[in-house]
């Protein structure tokens, strides 16, 4: 059966690998790429299959046990690290799948240890140095580490922390790393051999060389989006998002478009209805702020974005039903970046990419 795709994303695997090349040249240590949240909207299984080909990639990072299970069912056999919390009820599934856990407490480690009798469960001990999300507080972190190291059924693969403000060059990251280094020194002073250390996310890799340690965890940078610093790092966006024009109509002066009459035509205008909406991650808050590229021209979004449709002013543009609108991506010299949409929506590019819904068919190309 031949399929017609009103809404689709193109994922450029050539750019994916070029970004990995660049990240590794900067980091100079093994990579632990983050592919949680469906690889930030890019398709976790397809991205994982590309990344495991790379000798620079030591393991893949996901968020949840379910995400790890998806990769295992797809035949991904390498190391998979869970970055989010593992509940005791999930320990058996985690052990069976051979996933590695991040642990933030002795109680959490003990819950996993009970399932690791036949084969030790691999864990990454996480310290909270300022993110105050997961991770053991620094006051008791060293003692906790010792007690986890003594547990039967547990093998510590690394010690880690997470940077809260690495996208900026300020002193908070330095303060976090100072706390982390202090804990590591204390562990070593108590006679323990230090396991590999990792802290750097994308901002850390590019802006804070001291955070690179033994491994790094690139996330958004893998997908070619820069949410850190002001200097262009040379990353190339991997994803572009496209939708078909479903209907073209003329409106006259005074006519309103879409819910709530938020846009009223100032004169005769041509309007294109495009087949995507907030159900597909094209956020309603972008109403009247976004733009698309249609037939080589920028077209401003008008009226309230609907669940399944968004309208654009295409006055003076030769547009027909079935034509393709680019919502994220490039056409010649024209460009609409995920970062641009994020700024208009008052958020970050992560949310724009992660929000792209399952109705968008993903196509993988290699330019």
mmCIF file of C-alpha atoms in Angstrom:
data_model
loop_
_atom_site.group_PDB
_atom_site.id
_atom_site.type_symbol
_atom_site.label_atom_id
_atom_site.label_comp_id
_atom_site.label_asym_id
_atom_site.label_seq_id
_atom_site.Cartn_x
_atom_site.Cartn_y
_atom_site.Cartn_z
ATOM 1 C CA UNK A 1 0.000 0.000 0.000
ATOM 2 C CA UNK A 2 1.313 3.410 -0.938
ATOM 3 C CA UNK A 3 0.973 5.904 1.906
ATOM 4 C CA UNK A 4 0.444 9.647 1.691
ATOM 5 C CA UNK A 5 1.875 11.615 4.602
ATOM 6 C CA UNK A 6 0.147 14.885 5.546
ATOM 7 C CA UNK A 7 2.569 15.385 8.470
ATOM 8 C CA UNK A 8 6.135 14.120 8.625
ATOM 9 C CA UNK A 9 9.599 14.731 10.030
ATOM 10 C CA UNK A 10 12.869 14.170 8.230
ATOM 11 C CA UNK A 11 15.740 12.933 10.399
ATOM 12 C CA UNK A 12 19.125 13.509 8.785
ATOM 13 C CA UNK A 13 21.428 10.737 10.009
ATOM 14 C CA UNK A 14 24.403 12.290 8.265
ATOM 15 C CA UNK A 15 24.018 15.339 10.465
ATOM 16 C CA UNK A 16 23.548 13.119 13.509
ATOM 17 C CA UNK A 17 26.933 11.496 12.936
ATOM 18 C CA UNK A 18 28.572 14.836 12.144
ATOM 19 C CA UNK A 19 27.332 16.178 15.481
ATOM 20 C CA UNK A 20 28.705 13.130 17.294
ATOM 21 C CA UNK A 21 32.053 13.663 15.549
ATOM 22 C CA UNK A 22 32.122 17.282 16.717
ATOM 23 C CA UNK A 23 31.092 16.483 20.290
ATOM 24 C CA UNK A 24 33.763 13.809 20.610
ATOM 25 C CA UNK A 25 36.459 16.097 19.200
ATOM 26 C CA UNK A 26 35.585 18.621 21.907
ATOM 27 C CA UNK A 27 35.081 16.179 24.790
ATOM 28 C CA UNK A 28 37.972 13.802 24.023
ATOM 29 C CA UNK A 29 36.395 11.144 26.294
ATOM 30 C CA UNK A 30 33.800 8.393 25.707
ATOM 31 C CA UNK A 31 30.199 9.493 25.139
ATOM 32 C CA UNK A 32 26.998 8.491 26.923
ATOM 33 C CA UNK A 33 24.411 10.012 24.533
ATOM 34 C CA UNK A 34 20.989 10.757 26.000
ATOM 35 C CA UNK A 35 18.109 9.338 23.947
ATOM 36 C CA UNK A 36 15.298 9.575 26.483
ATOM 37 C CA UNK A 37 11.877 10.997 25.517
ATOM 38 C CA UNK A 38 11.970 9.161 22.186
ATOM 39 C CA UNK A 39 15.414 10.628 21.475
ATOM 40 C CA UNK A 40 14.064 14.142 22.019
ATOM 41 C CA UNK A 41 11.357 13.443 19.445
ATOM 42 C CA UNK A 42 13.723 11.975 16.835
ATOM 43 C CA UNK A 43 12.820 8.305 17.353
ATOM 44 C CA UNK A 44 14.734 6.407 20.023
ATOM 45 C CA UNK A 45 15.088 3.056 18.276
ATOM 46 C CA UNK A 46 16.367 4.472 14.999
ATOM 47 C CA UNK A 47 18.773 6.848 16.742
ATOM 48 C CA UNK A 48 20.019 4.082 19.055
ATOM 49 C CA UNK A 49 20.777 1.839 16.081
ATOM 50 C CA UNK A 50 22.973 4.571 14.645
ATOM 51 C CA UNK A 51 24.730 5.485 17.875
ATOM 52 C CA UNK A 52 25.689 1.940 18.861
ATOM 53 C CA UNK A 53 27.755 1.751 15.661
ATOM 54 C CA UNK A 54 30.072 4.389 17.085
ATOM 55 C CA UNK A 55 33.213 3.334 18.930
ATOM 56 C CA UNK A 56 33.080 6.625 20.869
ATOM 57 C CA UNK A 57 29.741 5.635 22.443
ATOM 58 C CA UNK A 58 30.226 3.710 25.693
ATOM 59 C CA UNK A 59 26.535 3.449 26.585
ATOM 60 C CA UNK A 60 23.138 4.966 25.834
ATOM 61 C CA UNK A 61 21.151 6.920 28.426
ATOM 62 C CA UNK A 62 17.370 6.732 28.697
ATOM 63 C CA UNK A 63 14.952 7.960 31.308
ATOM 64 C CA UNK A 64 12.780 5.032 32.309
ATOM 65 C CA UNK A 65 12.646 1.249 32.434
ATOM 66 C CA UNK A 66 9.977 1.334 29.714
ATOM 67 C CA UNK A 67 12.347 3.237 27.428
ATOM 68 C CA UNK A 68 15.079 0.687 28.112
ATOM 69 C CA UNK A 69 12.643 -2.136 27.395
ATOM 70 C CA UNK A 70 11.728 -0.554 24.049
ATOM 71 C CA UNK A 71 15.376 -0.575 22.999
ATOM 72 C CA UNK A 72 15.936 -4.164 24.137
ATOM 73 C CA UNK A 73 12.841 -5.337 22.219
ATOM 74 C CA UNK A 74 14.275 -3.595 19.154
ATOM 75 C CA UNK A 75 17.486 -5.618 19.478
ATOM 76 C CA UNK A 76 19.784 -3.029 21.074
ATOM 77 C CA UNK A 77 22.287 -5.131 23.033
ATOM 78 C CA UNK A 78 24.772 -2.597 24.389
ATOM 79 C CA UNK A 79 24.849 -0.828 27.747
ATOM 80 C CA UNK A 80 21.773 1.210 28.641
ATOM 81 C CA UNK A 81 21.785 3.559 31.646
ATOM 82 C CA UNK A 82 18.592 4.740 33.336
ATOM 83 C CA UNK A 83 18.857 8.370 34.397
ATOM 84 C CA UNK A 84 15.540 8.638 36.225
ATOM 85 C CA UNK A 85 14.331 6.959 39.410
ATOM 86 C CA UNK A 86 13.862 3.188 39.429
ATOM 87 C CA UNK A 87 11.038 2.079 41.725
ATOM 88 C CA UNK A 88 11.547 -1.134 43.701
ATOM 89 C CA UNK A 89 8.649 -2.717 41.810
ATOM 90 C CA UNK A 90 10.630 -2.256 38.580
ATOM 91 C CA UNK A 91 13.837 -3.846 39.826
ATOM 92 C CA UNK A 92 13.114 -7.324 38.503
ATOM 93 C CA UNK A 93 12.306 -6.040 35.017
ATOM 94 C CA UNK A 94 15.420 -3.874 35.094
ATOM 95 C CA UNK A 95 17.625 -6.797 36.103
ATOM 96 C CA UNK A 96 16.102 -9.084 33.483
ATOM 97 C CA UNK A 97 16.713 -6.490 30.772
ATOM 98 C CA UNK A 98 20.296 -5.903 31.892
ATOM 99 C CA UNK A 99 19.761 -2.170 32.391
ATOM 100 C CA UNK A 100 21.973 -0.015 34.586
ATOM 101 C CA UNK A 101 20.438 2.212 37.270
ATOM 102 C CA UNK A 102 21.236 5.622 38.692
ATOM 103 C CA UNK A 103 20.898 5.459 42.476
ATOM 104 C CA UNK A 104 20.461 8.401 44.832
ATOM 105 C CA UNK A 105 20.038 6.655 48.181
ATOM 106 C CA UNK A 106 21.115 3.624 50.154
ATOM 107 C CA UNK A 107 17.496 2.460 50.351
ATOM 108 C CA UNK A 108 17.195 2.617 46.577
ATOM 109 C CA UNK A 109 20.390 0.633 46.150
ATOM 110 C CA UNK A 110 19.251 -1.999 48.661
ATOM 111 C CA UNK A 111 15.969 -2.460 46.799
ATOM 112 C CA UNK A 112 17.936 -3.213 43.656
ATOM 113 C CA UNK A 113 20.534 -5.388 45.420
ATOM 114 C CA UNK A 114 17.882 -7.919 46.403
ATOM 115 C CA UNK A 115 17.315 -8.603 42.685
ATOM 116 C CA UNK A 116 21.004 -8.831 41.866
ATOM 117 C CA UNK A 117 21.915 -12.088 43.576
ATOM 118 C CA UNK A 118 22.483 -14.141 40.426
ATOM 119 C CA UNK A 119 24.049 -11.283 38.485
ATOM 120 C CA UNK A 120 25.066 -8.017 40.142
ATOM 121 C CA UNK A 121 23.006 -5.007 39.162
ATOM 122 C CA UNK A 122 25.143 -2.240 37.724
ATOM 123 C CA UNK A 123 24.549 1.170 39.279
ATOM 124 C CA UNK A 124 25.770 4.730 38.881
ATOM 125 C CA UNK A 125 25.863 6.550 42.210
ATOM 126 C CA UNK A 126 24.470 10.045 41.832
ATOM 127 C CA UNK A 127 25.364 13.040 44.016
ATOM 128 C CA UNK A 128 23.287 16.203 44.299
ATOM 129 C CA UNK A 129 25.686 19.122 43.976
ATOM 130 C CA UNK A 130 23.063 21.786 43.341
ATOM 131 C CA UNK A 131 20.411 20.514 40.940
ATOM 132 C CA UNK A 132 18.289 19.321 43.906
ATOM 133 C CA UNK A 133 16.378 16.850 41.768
ATOM 134 C CA UNK A 134 17.782 13.338 42.135
ATOM 135 C CA UNK A 135 21.096 12.521 43.789
ATOM 136 C CA UNK A 136 22.270 12.092 47.367
ATOM 137 C CA UNK A 137 22.846 15.286 49.341
ATOM 138 C CA UNK A 138 26.505 15.967 49.920
ATOM 139 C CA UNK A 139 26.388 15.801 53.743
ATOM 140 C CA UNK A 140 26.099 12.024 53.762
ATOM 141 C CA UNK A 141 27.161 11.183 50.225
ATOM 142 C CA UNK A 142 30.540 9.634 51.021
ATOM 143 C CA UNK A 143 29.194 7.362 53.763
ATOM 144 C CA UNK A 144 26.296 6.369 51.507
ATOM 145 C CA UNK A 145 28.738 5.527 48.711
ATOM 146 C CA UNK A 146 30.720 3.249 51.046
ATOM 147 C CA UNK A 147 27.601 1.408 52.163
ATOM 148 C CA UNK A 148 26.409 0.921 48.584
ATOM 149 C CA UNK A 149 29.860 -0.358 47.594
ATOM 150 C CA UNK A 150 29.599 -2.984 50.332
ATOM 151 C CA UNK A 151 26.243 -4.364 49.173
ATOM 152 C CA UNK A 152 26.136 -7.825 47.660
ATOM 153 C CA UNK A 153 24.312 -7.866 44.345
ATOM 154 C CA UNK A 154 25.514 -4.370 43.382
ATOM 155 C CA UNK A 155 28.407 -3.253 41.205
ATOM 156 C CA UNK A 156 29.214 0.459 41.030
ATOM 157 C CA UNK A 157 30.051 1.456 37.452
ATOM 158 C CA UNK A 158 30.447 5.191 37.975
ATOM 159 C CA UNK A 159 29.787 8.175 40.192
ATOM 160 C CA UNK A 160 27.930 11.114 38.674
ATOM 161 C CA UNK A 161 26.283 14.474 39.179
ATOM 162 C CA UNK A 162 24.154 16.760 37.041
ATOM 163 C CA UNK A 163 24.854 20.388 36.153
ATOM 164 C CA UNK A 164 22.013 22.838 36.717
ATOM 165 C CA UNK A 165 23.326 25.887 34.849
ATOM 166 C CA UNK A 166 25.902 24.617 32.369
ATOM 167 C CA UNK A 167 24.445 26.636 29.508
ATOM 168 C CA UNK A 168 25.929 29.747 31.065
ATOM 169 C CA UNK A 169 29.503 30.593 31.933
ATOM 170 C CA UNK A 170 28.728 31.627 35.496
ATOM 171 C CA UNK A 171 30.122 30.350 38.765
ATOM 172 C CA UNK A 172 27.336 27.946 39.766
ATOM 173 C CA UNK A 173 28.815 25.158 37.662
ATOM 174 C CA UNK A 174 32.231 25.738 39.211
ATOM 175 C CA UNK A 175 30.686 25.500 42.670
ATOM 176 C CA UNK A 176 28.971 22.239 41.760
ATOM 177 C CA UNK A 177 32.185 20.734 40.453
ATOM 178 C CA UNK A 178 34.042 21.808 43.582
ATOM 179 C CA UNK A 179 31.521 19.889 45.707
ATOM 180 C CA UNK A 180 31.754 16.882 43.401
ATOM 181 C CA UNK A 181 35.575 16.886 43.474
ATOM 182 C CA UNK A 182 35.513 17.146 47.259
ATOM 183 C CA UNK A 183 33.327 14.068 47.560
ATOM 184 C CA UNK A 184 35.508 12.147 45.116
ATOM 185 C CA UNK A 185 38.645 13.067 47.065
ATOM 186 C CA UNK A 186 37.012 11.909 50.298
ATOM 187 C CA UNK A 187 36.041 8.579 48.752
ATOM 188 C CA UNK A 188 39.579 8.063 47.524
ATOM 189 C CA UNK A 189 41.026 9.081 50.899
ATOM 190 C CA UNK A 190 38.972 6.347 52.558
ATOM 191 C CA UNK A 191 40.750 3.730 50.467
ATOM 192 C CA UNK A 192 38.301 3.252 47.629
ATOM 193 C CA UNK A 193 39.384 3.097 44.006
ATOM 194 C CA UNK A 194 37.394 5.735 42.159
ATOM 195 C CA UNK A 195 35.127 4.452 39.378
ATOM 196 C CA UNK A 196 34.703 6.522 36.202
ATOM 197 C CA UNK A 197 33.174 9.970 36.787
ATOM 198 C CA UNK A 198 30.709 11.901 34.630
ATOM 199 C CA UNK A 199 28.940 15.226 35.015
ATOM 200 C CA UNK A 200 28.937 17.140 31.720
ATOM 201 C CA UNK A 201 25.782 17.586 29.701
ATOM 202 C CA UNK A 202 25.834 19.498 26.389
ATOM 203 C CA UNK A 203 26.572 22.873 27.979
ATOM 204 C CA UNK A 204 29.245 21.350 30.183
ATOM 205 C CA UNK A 205 30.969 19.723 27.245
ATOM 206 C CA UNK A 206 31.271 22.948 25.274
ATOM 207 C CA UNK A 207 31.569 25.599 27.984
ATOM 208 C CA UNK A 208 33.131 23.889 31.018
ATOM 209 C CA UNK A 209 36.136 21.703 30.100
ATOM 210 C CA UNK A 210 36.732 20.843 33.766
ATOM 211 C CA UNK A 211 33.371 19.018 33.841
ATOM 212 C CA UNK A 212 34.303 16.432 31.207
ATOM 213 C CA UNK A 213 36.000 13.958 33.591
ATOM 214 C CA UNK A 214 36.034 10.371 32.244
ATOM 215 C CA UNK A 215 32.783 10.386 30.220
ATOM 216 C CA UNK A 216 30.171 12.913 29.116
ATOM 217 C CA UNK A 217 26.404 12.808 28.613
ATOM 218 C CA UNK A 218 25.506 14.863 25.511
ATOM 219 C CA UNK A 219 21.792 15.370 24.992
ATOM 220 C CA UNK A 220 20.379 18.221 22.895
ATOM 221 C CA UNK A 221 23.722 18.735 21.133
ATOM 222 C CA UNK A 222 23.510 15.254 19.589
ATOM 223 C CA UNK A 223 20.447 16.492 17.723
ATOM 224 C CA UNK A 224 22.195 19.625 16.533
ATOM 225 C CA UNK A 225 20.416 22.174 18.700
ATOM 226 C CA UNK A 226 22.434 24.673 20.707
ATOM 227 C CA UNK A 227 20.838 25.854 23.949
ATOM 228 C CA UNK A 228 24.101 26.963 25.528
ATOM 229 C CA UNK A 229 26.496 29.877 25.119
ATOM 230 C CA UNK A 230 26.477 32.562 22.459
ATOM 231 C CA UNK A 231 29.253 31.371 20.143
ATOM 232 C CA UNK A 232 28.127 29.021 17.363
ATOM 233 C CA UNK A 233 29.464 25.559 18.216
ATOM 234 C CA UNK A 234 28.996 24.262 14.655
ATOM 235 C CA UNK A 235 26.199 21.781 15.387
ATOM 236 C CA UNK A 236 23.634 21.044 12.659
ATOM 237 C CA UNK A 237 19.922 20.404 13.369
ATOM 238 C CA UNK A 238 19.006 16.799 12.623
ATOM 239 C CA UNK A 239 15.219 17.154 12.441
ATOM 240 C CA UNK A 240 12.962 19.086 10.123
ATOM 241 C CA UNK A 241 9.166 19.106 10.446
ATOM 242 C CA UNK A 242 6.787 19.384 7.510
ATOM 243 C CA UNK A 243 3.029 19.331 6.927
ATOM 244 C CA UNK A 244 0.776 19.516 3.879
ATOM 245 C CA UNK A 245 -1.515 22.384 2.964
ATOM 246 C CA UNK A 246 -5.013 20.938 3.248
ATOM 247 C CA UNK A 247 -7.059 23.935 2.085
ATOM 248 C CA UNK A 248 -6.561 27.386 0.578
ATOM 249 C CA UNK A 249 -9.121 30.148 0.887
ATOM 250 C CA UNK A 250 -9.466 33.889 0.329
ATOM 251 C CA UNK A 251 -10.680 36.176 3.092
ATOM 252 C CA UNK A 252 -11.768 39.805 2.875
ATOM 253 C CA UNK A 253 -11.213 42.762 5.153
ATOM 254 C CA UNK A 254 -12.884 42.247 8.534
ATOM 255 C CA UNK A 255 -13.094 38.448 8.288
ATOM 256 C CA UNK A 256 -11.786 36.606 11.345
ATOM 257 C CA UNK A 257 -9.845 33.346 11.312
ATOM 258 C CA UNK A 258 -10.079 30.486 13.838
ATOM 259 C CA UNK A 259 -11.274 30.254 17.433
ATOM 260 C CA UNK A 260 -11.853 33.373 19.474
ATOM 261 C CA UNK A 261 -11.523 35.763 16.512
ATOM 262 C CA UNK A 262 -7.953 36.541 17.595
ATOM 263 C CA UNK A 263 -6.977 37.552 14.064
ATOM 264 C CA UNK A 264 -9.037 39.783 11.795
ATOM 265 C CA UNK A 265 -8.008 40.318 8.205
ATOM 266 C CA UNK A 266 -6.791 43.853 7.470
ATOM 267 C CA UNK A 267 -7.667 43.429 3.799
ATOM 268 C CA UNK A 268 -7.937 40.778 1.109
ATOM 269 C CA UNK A 269 -5.688 37.890 2.119
ATOM 270 C CA UNK A 270 -5.043 34.312 1.025
ATOM 271 C CA UNK A 271 -4.994 31.786 3.859
ATOM 272 C CA UNK A 272 -3.492 28.288 3.818
ATOM 273 C CA UNK A 273 -4.700 25.674 6.282
ATOM 274 C CA UNK A 274 -1.844 23.332 7.232
ATOM 275 C CA UNK A 275 -2.355 19.830 8.622
ATOM 276 C CA UNK A 276 -0.853 20.019 12.104
ATOM 277 C CA UNK A 277 -1.880 21.509 15.417
ATOM 278 C CA UNK A 278 -1.274 21.426 19.128
ATOM 279 C CA UNK A 279 -2.039 17.680 19.231
ATOM 280 C CA UNK A 280 1.127 17.292 17.163
ATOM 281 C CA UNK A 281 3.244 19.528 19.401
ATOM 282 C CA UNK A 282 2.683 22.758 17.477
ATOM 283 C CA UNK A 283 1.814 24.589 20.651
ATOM 284 C CA UNK A 284 -1.280 26.785 20.873
ATOM 285 C CA UNK A 285 0.799 29.446 22.616
ATOM 286 C CA UNK A 286 2.561 29.995 19.256
ATOM 287 C CA UNK A 287 -0.658 31.448 17.822
ATOM 288 C CA UNK A 288 0.148 34.650 15.974
ATOM 289 C CA UNK A 289 3.884 34.306 16.714
ATOM 290 C CA UNK A 290 5.226 31.480 14.540
ATOM 291 C CA UNK A 291 6.017 31.334 10.855
ATOM 292 C CA UNK A 292 6.448 28.610 8.264
ATOM 293 C CA UNK A 293 8.220 28.345 4.934
ATOM 294 C CA UNK A 294 5.818 27.629 2.078
ATOM 295 C CA UNK A 295 6.973 27.519 -1.544
ATOM 296 C CA UNK A 296 10.110 29.511 -0.828
ATOM 297 C CA UNK A 297 8.487 32.278 1.212
ATOM 298 C CA UNK A 298 7.995 32.954 4.901
ATOM 299 C CA UNK A 299 4.320 32.725 5.851
ATOM 300 C CA UNK A 300 3.194 34.142 9.234
ATOM 301 C CA UNK A 301 0.897 31.990 11.331
ATOM 302 C CA UNK A 302 -2.495 33.663 11.888
ATOM 303 C CA UNK A 303 -5.420 32.942 14.178
ATOM 304 C CA UNK A 304 -5.574 30.442 17.001
ATOM 305 C CA UNK A 305 -3.717 27.183 16.397
ATOM 306 C CA UNK A 306 -6.214 24.319 16.520
ATOM 307 C CA UNK A 307 -5.834 20.706 17.603
ATOM 308 C CA UNK A 308 -5.271 19.450 14.047
ATOM 309 C CA UNK A 309 -4.750 22.582 11.955
ATOM 310 C CA UNK A 310 -2.852 25.852 11.798
ATOM 311 C CA UNK A 311 -3.500 28.738 9.426
ATOM 312 C CA UNK A 312 -0.915 30.850 7.591
ATOM 313 C CA UNK A 313 -1.090 34.047 5.580
ATOM 314 C CA UNK A 314 0.178 33.149 2.084
ATOM 315 C CA UNK A 315 -0.911 36.292 0.292
ATOM 316 C CA UNK A 316 1.134 36.690 -2.897
ATOM 317 C CA UNK A 317 2.492 33.142 -2.742
ATOM 318 C CA UNK A 318 1.566 30.480 -5.300
ATOM 319 C CA UNK A 319 0.146 27.871 -2.928
ATOM 320 C CA UNK A 320 -2.059 24.891 -3.724
ATOM 321 C CA UNK A 321 -3.593 22.118 -1.663
ATOM 322 C CA UNK A 322 -1.019 19.371 -1.097
ATOM 323 C CA UNK A 323 1.954 21.739 -1.062
ATOM 324 C CA UNK A 324 4.430 21.224 1.782
ATOM 325 C CA UNK A 325 4.935 23.713 4.604
ATOM 326 C CA UNK A 326 8.165 23.602 6.601
ATOM 327 C CA UNK A 327 7.481 24.282 10.278
ATOM 328 C CA UNK A 328 11.003 23.487 11.467
ATOM 329 C CA UNK A 329 13.881 23.335 9.019
ATOM 330 C CA UNK A 330 15.558 25.034 6.102
ATOM 331 C CA UNK A 331 14.704 25.840 2.496
ATOM 332 C CA UNK A 332 17.566 27.541 0.722
ATOM 333 C CA UNK A 333 18.437 30.617 2.754
ATOM 334 C CA UNK A 334 15.197 30.507 4.719
ATOM 335 C CA UNK A 335 15.190 28.850 8.118
ATOM 336 C CA UNK A 336 12.819 28.211 11.006
ATOM 337 C CA UNK A 337 14.757 26.737 13.938
ATOM 338 C CA UNK A 338 13.367 24.851 16.913
ATOM 339 C CA UNK A 339 15.088 27.451 19.079
ATOM 340 C CA UNK A 340 13.120 30.198 17.295
ATOM 341 C CA UNK A 341 9.795 28.487 18.036
ATOM 342 C CA UNK A 342 10.894 27.912 21.607
ATOM 343 C CA UNK A 343 11.659 31.574 22.180
ATOM 344 C CA UNK A 344 8.286 32.592 20.757
ATOM 345 C CA UNK A 345 6.582 30.050 23.019
ATOM 346 C CA UNK A 346 8.535 31.148 26.088
ATOM 347 C CA UNK A 347 10.192 27.775 26.508
ATOM 348 C CA UNK A 348 13.259 25.814 25.349
ATOM 349 C CA UNK A 349 13.937 23.825 22.194
ATOM 350 C CA UNK A 350 13.873 20.575 24.201
ATOM 351 C CA UNK A 351 10.129 21.001 24.762
ATOM 352 C CA UNK A 352 9.459 21.823 21.105
ATOM 353 C CA UNK A 353 11.270 18.695 19.890
ATOM 354 C CA UNK A 354 10.000 16.337 22.585
ATOM 355 C CA UNK A 355 6.456 17.514 21.926
ATOM 356 C CA UNK A 356 6.340 16.422 18.279
ATOM 357 C CA UNK A 357 3.559 13.850 18.317
ATOM 358 C CA UNK A 358 3.335 10.333 16.975
ATOM 359 C CA UNK A 359 1.126 11.389 14.054
ATOM 360 C CA UNK A 360 4.246 12.833 12.450
ATOM 361 C CA UNK A 361 5.792 10.016 10.410
ATOM 362 C CA UNK A 362 9.581 9.938 10.861
ATOM 363 C CA UNK A 363 11.691 9.412 7.741
ATOM 364 C CA UNK A 364 15.415 8.704 8.126
ATOM 365 C CA UNK A 365 17.734 9.988 5.436
ATOM 366 C CA UNK A 366 21.491 10.249 5.082
ATOM 367 C CA UNK A 367 22.648 13.212 3.055
#
